[in-house]
Tab-separated table of C-alpha atoms and ligand atoms in Angstrom:
chain	number	residue	atom	x	y	z
A	3	MET	CA	151.799	118.662	-18.513
A	4	LYS	CA	153.678	115.715	-20.564
A	5	ILE	CA	155.261	116.553	-23.650
A	6	ILE	CA	157.285	114.452	-26.436
A	7	LEU	CA	160.132	116.005	-28.694
A	8	LEU	CA	160.981	113.959	-32.132
A	9	GLY	CA	163.196	114.943	-34.435
A	10	PRO	CA	166.137	114.126	-36.112
A	11	PRO	CA	169.785	114.132	-34.546
A	12	GLY	CA	170.432	117.850	-34.348
A	13	ALA	CA	167.046	119.203	-34.374
A	14	GLY	CA	167.366	120.668	-30.911
A	15	LYS	CA	165.323	118.166	-28.966
A	16	GLY	CA	168.115	118.709	-26.113
A	17	THR	CA	168.072	122.808	-26.510
A	18	GLN	CA	164.419	123.513	-26.445
A	19	ALA	CA	163.873	120.552	-23.516
A	20	LYS	CA	166.086	122.789	-21.675
A	21	ILE	CA	164.467	126.009	-22.444
A	22	ILE	CA	161.012	124.756	-21.662
A	23	THR	CA	162.056	122.615	-18.134
A	24	GLY	CA	163.069	126.730	-17.705
A	25	LYS	CA	159.663	127.931	-18.029
A	26	PHE	CA	157.489	125.058	-16.718
A	27	ALA	CA	159.822	123.486	-14.236
A	28	ILE	CA	159.391	119.740	-14.759
A	29	PRO	CA	162.142	117.765	-15.773
A	30	GLN	CA	164.023	117.074	-19.133
A	31	ILE	CA	164.187	113.210	-19.379
A	32	SER	CA	166.904	112.423	-22.472
A	33	THR	CA	167.357	108.541	-22.879
A	34	GLY	CA	170.524	109.877	-24.890
A	35	ASP	CA	171.568	111.503	-21.594
A	36	ILE	CA	170.631	108.326	-19.297
A	37	LEU	CA	172.764	106.289	-21.603
A	38	ARG	CA	175.747	108.528	-22.244
A	39	LYS	CA	176.066	108.631	-18.109
A	40	ALA	CA	175.599	104.674	-17.915
A	41	VAL	CA	178.363	104.281	-20.565
A	42	LYS	CA	180.554	106.474	-18.462
A	43	ASP	CA	179.807	104.940	-15.445
A	44	GLN	CA	180.273	101.408	-16.910
A	45	THR	CA	177.139	100.343	-15.266
A	46	GLU	CA	175.783	96.944	-16.661
A	47	MET	CA	173.092	98.857	-19.149
A	48	GLY	CA	175.865	101.335	-20.416
A	49	LYS	CA	178.016	98.040	-21.422
A	50	ARG	CA	175.344	96.570	-23.326
A	51	ALA	CA	174.338	99.876	-24.757
A	52	LYS	CA	177.854	101.273	-25.768
A	53	SER	CA	178.370	99.028	-29.213
A	54	PHE	CA	174.661	99.858	-30.329
A	55	MET	CA	175.403	104.203	-29.503
A	56	ASP	CA	179.379	103.627	-31.343
A	57	SER	CA	177.666	102.568	-34.291
A	58	GLY	CA	174.835	104.935	-34.409
A	59	GLY	CA	172.162	102.509	-34.098
A	60	LEU	CA	169.353	102.319	-31.861
A	61	VAL	CA	169.711	100.542	-28.403
A	62	PRO	CA	166.899	97.349	-27.679
A	63	ASP	CA	163.572	98.790	-26.862
A	64	GLU	CA	163.212	96.880	-23.688
A	65	VAL	CA	166.097	99.123	-22.331
A	66	VAL	CA	165.012	102.259	-22.884
A	67	ILE	CA	161.171	101.125	-22.270
A	68	GLY	CA	162.610	100.045	-18.511
A	69	ILE	CA	164.741	103.222	-18.337
A	70	ILE	CA	161.356	105.275	-19.091
A	71	ASN	CA	158.926	103.211	-16.978
A	72	GLU	CA	161.320	103.787	-14.024
A	73	ARG	CA	161.813	107.378	-14.456
A	74	ILE	CA	158.415	108.638	-15.185
A	75	THR	CA	157.522	107.651	-11.772
A	76	GLU	CA	159.665	109.477	-9.970
A	77	PRO	CA	158.661	112.063	-7.595
A	78	ASP	CA	159.745	115.201	-9.773
A	79	CYS	CA	157.569	113.675	-12.388
A	80	SER	CA	154.295	114.205	-10.993
A	81	LYS	CA	153.889	117.869	-12.831
A	82	GLY	CA	155.178	116.298	-15.868
A	83	TYR	CA	158.075	116.023	-17.926
A	84	ILE	CA	159.457	116.271	-21.256
A	85	LEU	CA	160.313	113.388	-23.172
A	86	ASP	CA	163.542	114.356	-25.248
A	87	GLY	CA	164.633	110.925	-27.584
A	88	PHE	CA	161.701	108.855	-26.304
A	89	PRO	CA	159.782	107.101	-27.907
A	90	ARG	CA	161.956	106.378	-30.921
A	91	THR	CA	160.097	103.275	-32.399
A	92	LEU	CA	156.427	102.385	-32.402
A	93	ILE	CA	157.273	99.858	-29.833
A	94	GLN	CA	158.402	102.226	-27.528
A	95	ALA	CA	155.439	104.540	-28.440
A	96	GLU	CA	153.106	101.837	-28.195
A	97	ALA	CA	154.496	100.879	-24.598
A	98	LEU	CA	154.674	104.270	-23.632
A	99	THR	CA	150.521	105.026	-23.974
A	100	GLU	CA	150.395	101.624	-22.303
A	101	ALA	CA	152.583	102.781	-19.030
A	102	LEU	CA	150.598	106.313	-19.159
A	103	THR	CA	147.214	104.250	-19.436
A	104	ALA	CA	148.146	102.447	-16.458
A	105	LEU	CA	148.949	105.529	-14.426
A	106	GLY	CA	146.070	107.507	-15.515
A	107	GLY	CA	147.557	109.737	-17.670
A	108	ASP	CA	148.270	110.744	-21.494
A	109	ILE	CA	150.787	112.790	-23.372
A	110	ASP	CA	149.615	116.234	-24.033
A	111	PHE	CA	151.929	117.752	-26.660
A	112	VAL	CA	154.199	115.859	-29.285
A	113	ILE	CA	156.143	118.274	-30.571
A	114	ASP	CA	158.432	117.436	-33.868
A	115	LEU	CA	160.994	119.488	-34.570
A	116	LYS	CA	162.242	119.403	-38.634
A	117	ALA	CA	165.092	120.699	-39.892
A	118	ASP	CA	166.803	120.412	-43.394
A	119	ALA	CA	170.106	118.110	-43.658
A	120	GLU	CA	172.298	120.494	-44.101
A	121	THR	CA	170.865	122.712	-40.944
A	122	LEU	CA	171.561	119.076	-39.204
A	123	SER	CA	174.607	118.617	-40.443
A	124	ARG	CA	176.367	121.950	-39.506
A	125	ARG	CA	174.660	121.513	-36.208
A	126	LEU	CA	175.957	118.202	-35.231
A	127	SER	CA	179.859	118.915	-36.578
A	128	GLY	CA	180.290	122.132	-34.032
A	129	ARG	CA	178.227	121.006	-31.178
A	130	ARG	CA	180.162	120.757	-28.174
A	131	VAL	CA	178.881	119.363	-24.955
A	132	CYS	CA	179.780	120.025	-21.107
A	133	ARG	CA	181.268	116.744	-19.862
A	134	GLU	CA	180.468	117.812	-16.192
A	135	CYS	CA	176.497	119.462	-16.553
A	136	GLY	CA	175.562	118.536	-20.405
A	137	GLN	CA	174.714	122.154	-21.130
A	138	MET	CA	175.296	122.303	-25.115
A	139	PHE	CA	177.054	124.561	-26.528
A	140	HIS	CA	178.036	125.169	-31.012
A	141	VAL	CA	181.106	126.557	-31.982
A	142	GLU	CA	179.279	129.031	-34.358
A	143	PHE	CA	175.532	129.451	-33.281
A	144	ASN	CA	176.147	129.276	-29.839
A	145	PRO	CA	179.568	129.977	-28.323
A	146	SER	CA	181.042	129.566	-24.839
A	147	LYS	CA	182.450	132.703	-23.647
A	148	ILE	CA	185.659	130.533	-22.688
A	149	ASP	CA	187.169	128.434	-25.655
A	150	GLY	CA	186.709	124.663	-24.581
A	151	LYS	CA	184.660	125.894	-21.079
A	152	CYS	CA	181.169	125.669	-20.309
A	153	ASP	CA	179.872	129.161	-19.107
A	154	LYS	CA	177.447	127.776	-16.519
A	155	CYS	CA	179.884	125.018	-14.648
A	156	GLY	CA	183.207	125.973	-15.729
A	157	GLY	CA	183.912	122.110	-16.892
A	158	GLU	CA	185.692	121.096	-20.036
A	159	LEU	CA	183.353	120.793	-23.191
A	160	TYR	CA	183.501	117.796	-25.695
A	161	GLN	CA	182.609	116.633	-28.586
A	162	ARG	CA	180.129	113.383	-28.865
A	163	ASP	CA	181.345	110.586	-30.148
A	164	ASP	CA	178.712	109.933	-32.146
A	165	ASP	CA	179.144	112.914	-33.821
A	166	LYS	CA	181.602	111.959	-36.425
A	167	GLU	CA	180.866	112.375	-39.934
A	168	GLU	CA	179.809	108.590	-40.958
A	169	THR	CA	178.558	108.120	-37.428
A	170	VAL	CA	175.602	110.868	-37.918
A	171	LEU	CA	174.754	109.592	-41.657
A	172	LYS	CA	174.079	106.012	-39.656
A	173	ARG	CA	171.951	108.073	-37.112
A	174	PHE	CA	170.084	110.181	-39.974
A	175	GLU	CA	169.402	106.603	-41.650
A	176	VAL	CA	167.808	104.911	-38.544
A	177	TYR	CA	165.843	108.070	-37.909
A	178	ASP	CA	164.477	108.188	-41.137
A	179	THR	CA	162.991	104.344	-41.269
A	180	GLN	CA	161.275	105.179	-38.052
A	181	ALA	CA	159.936	108.827	-38.257
A	182	ARG	CA	157.191	108.311	-40.350
A	183	ALA	CA	155.610	105.497	-38.121
A	184	LEU	CA	155.687	107.905	-34.877
A	185	GLU	CA	154.735	110.665	-37.381
A	186	SER	CA	151.655	108.603	-38.282
A	187	TYR	CA	150.836	107.372	-34.542
A	188	TYR	CA	150.600	110.565	-32.643
A	189	SER	CA	149.412	113.113	-35.695
A	190	THR	CA	146.062	111.214	-35.397
A	191	SER	CA	145.138	113.628	-32.240
A	192	GLY	CA	145.344	117.120	-32.223
A	193	ARG	CA	148.330	116.962	-29.719
A	194	TYR	CA	150.569	116.486	-32.740
A	195	LYS	CA	152.210	119.754	-33.653
A	196	PRO	CA	155.493	119.987	-36.284
A	197	VAL	CA	157.672	122.914	-36.028
A	198	ASP	CA	160.130	124.453	-38.558
A	199	GLY	CA	163.562	124.068	-36.214
A	200	ASN	CA	165.517	125.226	-39.303
A	201	ALA	CA	165.147	128.880	-37.711
A	202	SER	CA	167.182	130.809	-34.785
A	203	MET	CA	167.196	129.025	-31.197
A	204	GLU	CA	165.036	132.086	-29.927
A	205	ASP	CA	162.539	131.751	-33.034
A	206	VAL	CA	162.311	127.966	-32.396
A	207	SER	CA	161.632	128.097	-28.702
A	208	GLN	CA	159.040	131.117	-29.136
A	209	LYS	CA	156.881	128.776	-31.534
A	210	VAL	CA	157.574	125.867	-29.176
A	211	LEU	CA	156.212	128.159	-26.295
A	212	ASP	CA	153.590	129.576	-28.367
A	213	ILE	CA	152.233	126.174	-28.639
A	214	LEU	CA	153.166	125.205	-25.065
A	215	GLY	CA	150.636	128.208	-23.926
A	216	GLY	CA	153.869	129.847	-22.257
B	1654	AP5	P1	170.300	111.111	-28.641
B	1654	AP5	O1	171.597	111.585	-27.581
B	1654	AP5	O2	168.725	111.513	-28.330
B	1654	AP5	O3	170.508	111.577	-29.725
B	1654	AP5	P2	169.752	112.347	-31.433
B	1654	AP5	O4	168.560	112.309	-31.168
B	1654	AP5	O5	170.598	111.822	-32.373
B	1654	AP5	O6	169.659	113.613	-31.011
B	1654	AP5	P3	170.746	114.922	-30.365
B	1654	AP5	O7	171.170	115.131	-28.823
B	1654	AP5	O8	172.137	114.932	-31.808
B	1654	AP5	O9	170.282	116.361	-31.211
B	1654	AP5	P4	169.615	117.036	-30.140
B	1654	AP5	O10	168.022	117.298	-30.963
B	1654	AP5	O11	168.800	116.931	-28.751
B	1654	AP5	O12	170.151	118.759	-30.903
B	1654	AP5	P5	170.833	119.610	-29.361
B	1654	AP5	O13	169.850	120.521	-28.749
B	1654	AP5	O14	171.699	119.324	-29.141
B	1654	AP5	O15	171.122	109.876	-28.748
B	1654	AP5	C1	172.009	109.747	-28.615
B	1654	AP5	C2	171.957	107.815	-29.391
B	1654	AP5	O16	171.246	107.152	-28.105
B	1654	AP5	C3	171.230	107.150	-29.985
B	1654	AP5	O17	172.002	107.490	-31.544
B	1654	AP5	C4	170.765	105.946	-29.482
B	1654	AP5	O18	172.015	105.019	-30.069
B	1654	AP5	C5	170.475	106.026	-28.113
B	1654	AP5	N1	169.260	106.447	-27.717
B	1654	AP5	C6	168.352	107.557	-27.269
B	1654	AP5	N2	167.232	107.189	-26.962
B	1654	AP5	C7	167.082	106.299	-27.835
B	1654	AP5	C8	165.503	105.358	-27.477
B	1654	AP5	N3	164.394	106.009	-27.291
B	1654	AP5	N4	165.838	104.091	-28.263
B	1654	AP5	C9	166.842	103.580	-28.616
B	1654	AP5	N5	167.978	104.008	-28.233
B	1654	AP5	C10	168.160	105.384	-28.297
B	1654	AP5	O19	171.254	120.756	-30.733
B	1654	AP5	C11	172.407	120.332	-31.637
B	1654	AP5	C12	173.375	121.689	-32.246
B	1654	AP5	O20	172.680	122.657	-32.356
B	1654	AP5	C13	173.680	122.126	-30.690
B	1654	AP5	O21	175.520	122.132	-30.775
B	1654	AP5	C14	172.515	123.350	-30.282
B	1654	AP5	O22	173.644	124.212	-29.322
B	1654	AP5	C15	172.993	123.945	-31.595
B	1654	AP5	N6	171.711	124.276	-31.862
B	1654	AP5	C16	170.505	123.636	-31.375
B	1654	AP5	N7	168.742	124.986	-32.186
B	1654	AP5	C17	169.653	125.275	-32.380
B	1654	AP5	C18	168.826	126.579	-33.500
B	1654	AP5	N8	167.972	126.663	-33.367
B	1654	AP5	N9	169.653	127.390	-34.574
B	1654	AP5	C19	171.371	126.756	-34.032
B	1654	AP5	N10	172.075	126.163	-33.435
B	1654	AP5	C20	170.897	125.692	-32.852
B	1655	MG	MG1	169.967	115.612	-27.723
B	1656	ZN	ZN1	178.542	122.660	-17.683
């Protein structure tokens, strides 16, 4: 099963992707996570991506398209995957369709997590992420058992650099300029499923799993 998760910053793409991964045993492919790791490891790609990410803008299409084209052909993707944060532009969506056609497949579900601005701001300002395993927590909605430490692996929790208020505003703006084009690209087919992402984590994941037939 191949799934795309669309939605603004803080909508819960990563959170829901991790739940789906657990249920269906297919990998989560987050371009944001892959890019953050490249920045941390100071690879050539990371050095190129850093300034775009720090400013809340998009990394150039050819960089992320290259990441995805390579990643989806790895062995663990043979039964499907969840794309979290890709595609983000029409060019990326078209490149994905092209790559999938060449591989003889297509996307099964496009889940668009919708949430209002107030929800998104609260989620981003309180988000904490594990430095070691990438698990997300939230100081208010999903706190870790020990302050500052990951429940899963004991790693240190940190706040993402781009979760600062001024960068968040830019990320929302960037999202809004691309969202409609993506929605109209996918909404012509029955696989496009908007989901109200304002509800609790459990309620949102129930809706998502109902769609996926889990
Ligand atoms: P990326 O890492 O993808 O960031 P994003 O799209 O801004 O989304 P987030 O990860 O911030 O939010 P999320 O929807 O995953 O929410 P989460 O589940 O964590 O991209 C970062 C940057 O990389 C981009 O700005 C860009 O520069 C670059 N990039 C990435 N992909 C690219 C692409 N394709 N093209 C070009 N550039 C690209 O949840 C948020 C918080 O809320 C958490 O604390 C969580 O615990 C909590 N929470 C989640 N759901 C709920 C709920 N239902 N109720 C209460 N709390 C909840
Ligand atoms: Mg995410
Ligand atoms: Zn951890």
